[in-house]
Short mmCIF file of N, CA, C and O in Angstrom, two decimals:
data_model
loop_
_atom_site.label_atom_id
_atom_site.label_comp_id
_atom_site.label_asym_id
_atom_site.label_seq_id
_atom_site.Cartn_x
_atom_site.Cartn_y
_atom_site.Cartn_z
N UNK A 44 136.88 94.02 50.08
CA UNK A 44 137.82 93.22 49.32
C UNK A 44 138.45 92.15 50.21
O UNK A 44 138.67 91.04 49.77
N UNK A 45 138.75 92.48 51.46
CA UNK A 45 139.37 91.50 52.36
C UNK A 45 138.45 90.29 52.52
O UNK A 45 138.90 89.14 52.43
N UNK A 46 137.17 90.52 52.71
CA UNK A 46 136.22 89.44 52.95
C UNK A 46 136.04 88.51 51.77
O UNK A 46 135.83 87.31 51.94
N UNK A 47 136.13 89.03 50.57
CA UNK A 47 135.95 88.21 49.38
C UNK A 47 136.98 87.08 49.33
O UNK A 47 136.68 85.98 48.88
N UNK A 48 138.18 87.35 49.80
CA UNK A 48 139.25 86.35 49.75
C UNK A 48 139.47 85.65 51.09
O UNK A 48 139.81 84.48 51.11
N UNK A 49 139.23 86.33 52.19
CA UNK A 49 139.65 85.80 53.48
C UNK A 49 138.54 85.41 54.45
O UNK A 49 138.83 84.96 55.55
N UNK A 50 137.28 85.58 54.08
CA UNK A 50 136.17 85.17 54.94
C UNK A 50 135.44 84.00 54.30
O UNK A 50 135.35 83.90 53.07
N UNK A 51 134.89 83.13 55.14
CA UNK A 51 134.32 81.85 54.71
C UNK A 51 133.34 81.97 53.54
O UNK A 51 133.37 81.16 52.63
N UNK A 52 132.50 82.96 53.51
CA UNK A 52 131.51 83.09 52.43
C UNK A 52 132.05 83.87 51.22
O UNK A 52 131.33 84.10 50.27
N UNK A 53 133.32 84.24 51.23
CA UNK A 53 133.91 85.00 50.12
C UNK A 53 134.02 84.16 48.86
O UNK A 53 134.25 82.95 48.91
N UNK A 54 133.91 84.81 47.72
CA UNK A 54 133.93 84.09 46.44
C UNK A 54 135.27 83.46 46.13
O UNK A 54 135.35 82.48 45.40
N UNK A 55 136.36 84.03 46.66
CA UNK A 55 137.69 83.46 46.39
C UNK A 55 138.34 82.89 47.66
O UNK A 55 139.56 82.79 47.76
N UNK A 56 137.52 82.49 48.61
CA UNK A 56 138.02 81.97 49.90
C UNK A 56 138.97 80.79 49.73
O UNK A 56 139.94 80.66 50.46
N UNK A 57 138.72 79.93 48.76
CA UNK A 57 139.58 78.76 48.54
C UNK A 57 140.99 79.15 48.11
O UNK A 57 141.91 78.36 48.20
N UNK A 58 141.17 80.38 47.65
CA UNK A 58 142.48 80.83 47.17
C UNK A 58 143.25 81.64 48.22
O UNK A 58 144.31 82.17 47.93
N UNK A 59 142.74 81.72 49.43
CA UNK A 59 143.40 82.50 50.47
C UNK A 59 144.70 81.84 50.92
O UNK A 59 144.90 80.65 50.72
N UNK A 60 145.55 82.63 51.56
CA UNK A 60 146.75 82.12 52.20
C UNK A 60 146.67 82.58 53.65
O UNK A 60 146.59 83.78 53.92
N UNK A 61 146.66 81.65 54.59
CA UNK A 61 146.48 82.00 56.00
C UNK A 61 147.68 82.70 56.61
O UNK A 61 147.55 83.45 57.56
N UNK A 62 148.86 82.47 56.11
CA UNK A 62 150.07 83.08 56.64
C UNK A 62 150.02 84.59 56.39
O UNK A 62 149.94 85.03 55.24
N UNK A 63 150.08 85.43 57.46
CA UNK A 63 150.00 86.89 57.28
C UNK A 63 151.07 87.44 56.33
O UNK A 63 150.84 88.47 55.69
N UNK A 64 152.20 86.78 56.23
CA UNK A 64 153.25 87.22 55.32
C UNK A 64 152.76 87.25 53.87
O UNK A 64 153.13 88.12 53.09
N UNK A 65 151.90 86.30 53.51
CA UNK A 65 151.42 86.17 52.13
C UNK A 65 149.97 86.61 51.95
O UNK A 65 149.46 86.61 50.84
N UNK A 66 149.28 86.95 53.02
CA UNK A 66 147.85 87.24 52.96
C UNK A 66 147.57 88.41 52.00
O UNK A 66 148.22 89.45 52.09
N UNK A 67 146.65 88.22 51.11
CA UNK A 67 146.28 89.25 50.14
C UNK A 67 144.77 89.41 50.13
O UNK A 67 144.04 88.61 50.71
N UNK A 68 144.32 90.47 49.49
CA UNK A 68 142.88 90.73 49.39
C UNK A 68 142.55 91.00 47.93
O UNK A 68 143.34 91.61 47.21
N UNK A 69 141.41 90.52 47.50
CA UNK A 69 141.04 90.71 46.11
C UNK A 69 139.56 90.50 45.86
O UNK A 69 138.82 90.12 46.75
N UNK A 70 139.16 90.76 44.64
CA UNK A 70 137.76 90.62 44.25
C UNK A 70 137.68 89.88 42.93
O UNK A 70 138.40 90.17 41.97
N UNK A 71 136.80 88.90 42.88
CA UNK A 71 136.58 88.12 41.67
C UNK A 71 135.57 88.81 40.77
O UNK A 71 134.79 89.66 41.20
N UNK A 72 135.57 88.40 39.52
CA UNK A 72 134.59 88.90 38.58
C UNK A 72 134.45 87.95 37.41
O UNK A 72 135.31 87.10 37.17
N UNK A 73 133.34 88.07 36.73
CA UNK A 73 133.09 87.26 35.55
C UNK A 73 132.47 88.16 34.49
O UNK A 73 131.53 88.89 34.78
N UNK A 74 133.01 88.13 33.29
CA UNK A 74 132.46 88.92 32.19
C UNK A 74 131.76 87.98 31.21
O UNK A 74 132.37 87.09 30.62
N UNK A 75 130.47 88.16 31.10
CA UNK A 75 129.65 87.31 30.23
C UNK A 75 129.95 87.62 28.78
O UNK A 75 130.05 88.77 28.38
N UNK A 76 130.09 86.59 27.94
CA UNK A 76 130.42 86.80 26.54
C UNK A 76 129.22 86.61 25.61
O UNK A 76 129.29 86.97 24.44
N UNK A 77 128.15 86.05 26.11
CA UNK A 77 126.94 85.90 25.29
C UNK A 77 125.72 85.90 26.19
O UNK A 77 125.83 85.64 27.40
N UNK A 78 124.59 86.19 25.61
CA UNK A 78 123.35 86.20 26.38
C UNK A 78 122.99 84.78 26.82
O UNK A 78 123.07 83.83 26.03
N UNK A 79 122.62 84.65 28.07
CA UNK A 79 122.21 83.34 28.59
C UNK A 79 120.71 83.20 28.38
O UNK A 79 119.92 84.00 28.89
N UNK A 80 120.32 82.21 27.62
CA UNK A 80 118.91 81.99 27.31
C UNK A 80 118.27 81.09 28.37
O UNK A 80 118.96 80.48 29.18
N UNK A 81 116.96 81.02 28.34
CA UNK A 81 116.25 80.12 29.26
C UNK A 81 116.69 78.68 29.04
O UNK A 81 116.87 77.91 29.99
N UNK A 82 116.90 78.31 27.78
CA UNK A 82 117.36 76.95 27.46
C UNK A 82 118.73 76.69 28.09
O UNK A 82 118.97 75.63 28.66
N UNK A 83 119.63 77.68 28.01
CA UNK A 83 120.96 77.55 28.62
C UNK A 83 120.84 77.33 30.13
O UNK A 83 121.55 76.51 30.71
N UNK A 84 119.93 78.07 30.76
CA UNK A 84 119.74 77.94 32.22
C UNK A 84 119.22 76.54 32.57
O UNK A 84 119.63 75.95 33.56
N UNK A 85 118.32 76.04 31.76
CA UNK A 85 117.75 74.70 32.02
C UNK A 85 118.81 73.61 31.86
O UNK A 85 118.79 72.63 32.59
N UNK A 86 119.73 73.79 30.92
CA UNK A 86 120.78 72.79 30.71
C UNK A 86 121.75 72.73 31.90
O UNK A 86 122.28 71.68 32.21
N UNK A 87 121.95 73.88 32.57
CA UNK A 87 122.81 73.98 33.75
C UNK A 87 124.15 73.27 33.52
O UNK A 87 124.56 72.40 34.28
N UNK A 88 124.86 73.67 32.45
CA UNK A 88 126.12 73.04 32.07
C UNK A 88 127.28 73.51 32.94
O UNK A 88 127.32 74.64 33.40
N UNK A 89 128.25 72.65 33.15
CA UNK A 89 129.51 73.00 33.80
C UNK A 89 130.37 73.73 32.77
O UNK A 89 130.18 73.57 31.56
N UNK A 90 131.33 74.51 33.24
CA UNK A 90 132.17 75.31 32.34
C UNK A 90 132.80 74.46 31.24
O UNK A 90 132.78 74.83 30.07
N UNK A 91 133.35 73.30 31.60
CA UNK A 91 134.04 72.48 30.59
C UNK A 91 133.07 71.90 29.55
O UNK A 91 133.50 71.45 28.50
N UNK A 92 131.76 71.92 29.82
CA UNK A 92 130.76 71.42 28.88
C UNK A 92 130.31 72.49 27.88
O UNK A 92 129.66 72.17 26.89
N UNK A 93 130.66 73.74 28.14
CA UNK A 93 130.27 74.84 27.27
C UNK A 93 131.35 75.01 26.20
O UNK A 93 132.55 74.93 26.50
N UNK A 94 130.97 75.23 24.94
CA UNK A 94 131.98 75.45 23.90
C UNK A 94 132.92 76.59 24.31
O UNK A 94 132.48 77.59 24.86
N UNK A 95 134.20 76.42 24.03
CA UNK A 95 135.23 77.36 24.49
C UNK A 95 134.87 78.82 24.20
O UNK A 95 134.96 79.67 25.08
N UNK A 96 134.48 79.13 22.98
CA UNK A 96 134.23 80.51 22.58
C UNK A 96 133.00 81.12 23.26
O UNK A 96 132.80 82.33 23.22
N UNK A 97 132.18 80.30 23.93
CA UNK A 97 130.99 80.80 24.62
C UNK A 97 131.20 80.91 26.13
O UNK A 97 130.31 81.36 26.85
N UNK A 98 132.35 80.51 26.63
CA UNK A 98 132.63 80.57 28.07
C UNK A 98 132.89 82.02 28.50
O UNK A 98 133.48 82.80 27.77
N UNK A 99 132.46 82.34 29.71
CA UNK A 99 132.69 83.67 30.26
C UNK A 99 134.18 83.91 30.51
O UNK A 99 134.96 82.96 30.64
N UNK A 100 134.55 85.19 30.60
CA UNK A 100 135.92 85.56 30.94
C UNK A 100 136.04 85.63 32.46
O UNK A 100 135.14 86.12 33.14
N UNK A 101 137.15 85.15 33.01
CA UNK A 101 137.39 85.14 34.44
C UNK A 101 138.26 86.33 34.82
O UNK A 101 139.25 86.62 34.15
N UNK A 102 137.91 87.03 35.91
CA UNK A 102 138.63 88.22 36.34
C UNK A 102 138.98 88.12 37.83
O UNK A 102 138.22 87.56 38.61
N UNK A 103 140.11 88.71 38.19
CA UNK A 103 140.48 88.81 39.60
C UNK A 103 141.44 89.98 39.76
O UNK A 103 142.43 90.10 39.03
N UNK A 104 141.14 90.87 40.70
CA UNK A 104 141.98 92.03 41.00
C UNK A 104 142.34 91.92 42.47
O UNK A 104 141.47 91.68 43.31
N UNK A 105 143.64 92.09 42.80
CA UNK A 105 144.07 91.90 44.18
C UNK A 105 145.29 92.75 44.52
O UNK A 105 145.98 93.24 43.63
N UNK A 106 145.53 92.88 45.82
CA UNK A 106 146.73 93.54 46.32
C UNK A 106 147.25 92.79 47.54
O UNK A 106 146.51 92.08 48.21
N UNK A 107 148.54 92.94 47.82
CA UNK A 107 149.09 92.26 48.98
C UNK A 107 150.52 92.67 49.23
O UNK A 107 151.12 93.35 48.41
N UNK A 108 151.09 92.27 50.33
CA UNK A 108 150.42 91.63 51.45
C UNK A 108 149.36 92.57 52.04
O UNK A 108 149.48 93.78 51.95
N UNK A 109 148.36 92.00 52.65
CA UNK A 109 147.22 92.78 53.11
C UNK A 109 147.61 93.87 54.12
O UNK A 109 147.17 95.00 54.00
N UNK A 110 148.43 93.53 55.10
CA UNK A 110 148.79 94.49 56.16
C UNK A 110 149.72 95.60 55.68
O UNK A 110 149.67 96.70 56.19
N UNK A 111 150.57 95.31 54.73
CA UNK A 111 151.53 96.30 54.22
C UNK A 111 151.62 96.14 52.70
O UNK A 111 152.60 95.62 52.19
N UNK A 112 150.60 96.60 51.98
CA UNK A 112 150.54 96.36 50.53
C UNK A 112 151.72 96.96 49.77
O UNK A 112 152.10 98.10 49.98
N UNK A 113 152.31 96.13 48.93
CA UNK A 113 153.40 96.56 48.05
C UNK A 113 153.12 96.19 46.60
O UNK A 113 153.74 96.71 45.70
N UNK A 114 152.24 95.25 46.38
CA UNK A 114 152.00 94.73 45.04
C UNK A 114 150.50 94.68 44.73
O UNK A 114 149.68 94.47 45.62
N UNK A 115 150.19 94.84 43.47
CA UNK A 115 148.81 94.72 43.00
C UNK A 115 148.83 93.93 41.69
O UNK A 115 149.81 93.98 40.95
N UNK A 116 147.76 93.22 41.44
CA UNK A 116 147.67 92.45 40.20
C UNK A 116 146.23 92.44 39.68
O UNK A 116 145.29 92.58 40.45
N UNK A 117 146.13 92.29 38.40
CA UNK A 117 144.84 92.14 37.74
C UNK A 117 144.99 90.96 36.78
O UNK A 117 145.87 90.98 35.92
N UNK A 118 144.16 89.96 36.96
CA UNK A 118 144.26 88.76 36.13
C UNK A 118 142.98 88.62 35.31
O UNK A 118 141.88 88.68 35.85
N UNK A 119 143.16 88.44 34.02
CA UNK A 119 142.04 88.21 33.10
C UNK A 119 142.35 86.93 32.34
O UNK A 119 143.40 86.81 31.71
N UNK A 120 141.43 85.97 32.41
CA UNK A 120 141.58 84.72 31.68
C UNK A 120 140.43 84.65 30.67
O UNK A 120 139.27 84.43 31.05
N UNK A 121 140.76 84.87 29.41
CA UNK A 121 139.72 84.84 28.39
C UNK A 121 139.11 83.45 28.32
O UNK A 121 139.82 82.44 28.28
N UNK A 122 137.79 83.40 28.35
CA UNK A 122 137.01 82.16 28.29
C UNK A 122 137.40 81.21 29.42
O UNK A 122 137.33 79.99 29.27
N UNK A 123 137.78 81.76 30.57
CA UNK A 123 138.21 80.96 31.71
C UNK A 123 137.11 80.53 32.65
O UNK A 123 137.37 79.80 33.59
N UNK A 124 135.89 81.01 32.43
CA UNK A 124 134.79 80.65 33.33
C UNK A 124 134.64 81.68 34.43
O UNK A 124 134.56 82.86 34.16
N UNK A 125 134.67 81.25 35.67
CA UNK A 125 134.48 82.18 36.78
C UNK A 125 135.81 82.66 37.34
O UNK A 125 136.81 81.94 37.31
N UNK A 126 135.81 83.86 37.89
CA UNK A 126 137.01 84.42 38.48
C UNK A 126 137.48 83.62 39.68
O UNK A 126 138.69 83.47 39.90
N UNK A 127 136.54 83.10 40.45
CA UNK A 127 136.92 82.37 41.67
C UNK A 127 137.58 81.03 41.39
O UNK A 127 138.46 80.59 42.13
N UNK A 128 137.20 80.38 40.31
CA UNK A 128 137.77 79.05 40.03
C UNK A 128 138.98 79.08 39.12
O UNK A 128 139.78 78.15 39.13
N UNK A 129 139.17 80.15 38.36
CA UNK A 129 140.27 80.20 37.40
C UNK A 129 141.31 81.29 37.72
O UNK A 129 142.49 81.01 37.84
N UNK A 130 140.87 82.52 37.88
CA UNK A 130 141.81 83.64 38.05
C UNK A 130 142.36 83.75 39.47
O UNK A 130 143.55 84.00 39.66
N UNK A 131 141.52 83.57 40.49
CA UNK A 131 141.99 83.71 41.88
C UNK A 131 143.08 82.70 42.25
O UNK A 131 144.05 83.08 42.91
N UNK A 132 142.98 81.43 41.86
CA UNK A 132 144.08 80.50 42.16
C UNK A 132 145.41 80.93 41.52
O UNK A 132 146.48 80.69 42.08
N UNK A 133 145.36 81.59 40.37
CA UNK A 133 146.58 82.09 39.74
C UNK A 133 147.18 83.19 40.60
O UNK A 133 148.41 83.27 40.76
N UNK A 134 146.33 84.05 41.14
CA UNK A 134 146.81 85.14 42.00
C UNK A 134 147.47 84.59 43.26
O UNK A 134 148.48 85.12 43.72
N UNK A 135 146.92 83.53 43.80
CA UNK A 135 147.50 82.90 44.99
C UNK A 135 148.95 82.49 44.71
O UNK A 135 149.86 82.80 45.48
N UNK A 136 149.17 81.81 43.62
CA UNK A 136 150.52 81.37 43.26
C UNK A 136 151.42 82.57 42.99
O UNK A 136 152.59 82.59 43.38
N UNK A 137 150.88 83.57 42.32
CA UNK A 137 151.65 84.76 41.96
C UNK A 137 152.09 85.52 43.20
O UNK A 137 153.25 85.90 43.32
N UNK A 138 151.18 85.75 44.17
CA UNK A 138 151.54 86.48 45.38
C UNK A 138 152.58 85.72 46.19
O UNK A 138 153.51 86.32 46.74
N UNK A 139 152.47 84.42 46.27
CA UNK A 139 153.46 83.63 47.00
C UNK A 139 154.83 83.82 46.36
O UNK A 139 155.82 84.10 47.04
N UNK A 140 154.90 83.73 45.06
CA UNK A 140 156.16 83.90 44.33
C UNK A 140 156.73 85.32 44.48
O UNK A 140 157.91 85.50 44.78
N UNK A 141 155.89 86.31 44.30
CA UNK A 141 156.33 87.71 44.37
C UNK A 141 156.86 88.04 45.76
O UNK A 141 157.92 88.65 45.91
N UNK A 142 156.14 87.65 46.79
CA UNK A 142 156.55 87.98 48.16
C UNK A 142 157.80 87.20 48.55
O UNK A 142 158.68 87.74 49.23
N UNK A 143 157.93 85.96 48.11
CA UNK A 143 159.14 85.20 48.39
C UNK A 143 160.36 85.84 47.74
O UNK A 143 161.46 85.76 48.27
N UNK A 144 160.18 86.48 46.62
CA UNK A 144 161.32 87.10 45.90
C UNK A 144 161.53 88.57 46.27
O UNK A 144 162.45 89.20 45.76
N UNK A 145 160.70 89.10 47.15
CA UNK A 145 160.81 90.51 47.52
C UNK A 145 162.19 90.84 48.09
O UNK A 145 162.82 91.82 47.70
N UNK A 146 162.68 90.04 49.02
CA UNK A 146 163.99 90.29 49.64
C UNK A 146 165.11 90.29 48.59
O UNK A 146 166.01 91.13 48.63
N UNK A 147 165.04 89.38 47.64
CA UNK A 147 166.04 89.31 46.57
C UNK A 147 166.01 90.59 45.73
O UNK A 147 167.06 91.16 45.42
N UNK A 148 164.82 91.07 45.40
CA UNK A 148 164.70 92.31 44.62
C UNK A 148 165.29 93.49 45.38
O UNK A 148 165.94 94.36 44.81
N UNK A 149 165.04 93.55 46.68
CA UNK A 149 165.57 94.64 47.49
C UNK A 149 167.10 94.61 47.51
O UNK A 149 167.76 95.64 47.44
N UNK A 150 167.68 93.42 47.61
CA UNK A 150 169.14 93.28 47.61
C UNK A 150 169.72 93.76 46.28
O UNK A 150 170.72 94.47 46.26
N UNK A 151 169.11 93.37 45.19
CA UNK A 151 169.57 93.78 43.86
C UNK A 151 169.47 95.29 43.71
O UNK A 151 170.36 95.95 43.20
N UNK A 152 168.37 95.85 44.20
CA UNK A 152 168.16 97.29 44.09
C UNK A 152 169.25 98.05 44.86
O UNK A 152 169.77 99.05 44.39
N UNK A 153 169.62 97.55 46.04
CA UNK A 153 170.66 98.20 46.85
C UNK A 153 172.03 98.11 46.20
O UNK A 153 172.83 99.02 46.33
N UNK A 154 172.31 97.04 45.50
CA UNK A 154 173.64 96.83 44.89
C UNK A 154 173.70 97.26 43.43
O UNK A 154 174.69 97.01 42.75
N UNK A 155 172.68 97.90 42.95
CA UNK A 155 172.60 98.23 41.53
C UNK A 155 173.69 99.25 41.13
O UNK A 155 174.28 99.14 40.07
N UNK A 156 173.95 100.22 41.96
CA UNK A 156 174.90 101.26 41.62
C UNK A 156 176.15 101.13 42.48
O UNK A 156 176.27 101.71 43.55
N UNK A 157 177.08 100.39 42.01
CA UNK A 157 178.35 100.19 42.71
C UNK A 157 179.34 101.26 42.28
O UNK A 157 179.37 101.68 41.12
N UNK A 158 180.15 101.68 43.21
CA UNK A 158 181.23 102.60 42.87
C UNK A 158 182.38 101.78 42.29
O UNK A 158 182.81 100.80 42.86
N UNK A 159 182.86 102.21 41.17
CA UNK A 159 183.96 101.47 40.51
C UNK A 159 185.24 102.26 40.63
O UNK A 159 185.33 103.40 40.51
#
């Protein structure tokens, strides 16, 4: 899982975060929604050229931060195309946001039960 996101040949390498504070690991996936015919292969269409309802579903499952995991996510984008181009970039933004807000959540958790 680490290599898929953080090594050069990984499918979601473009969505990595080099800062160890935000570094996460995940795996992309694509769920086919219809049979691909020989004609479809010959056309070699880009995702945006395929009718919406015929586009594959994009998947990405990840956890982070990599060294001390506290969070996990599963992203499914219906008719989003490939997991690496659609779902993984969403996870990148999500992990950055979640980890940046971690300290705030801990503070709230500590102050939740005040003695009155």
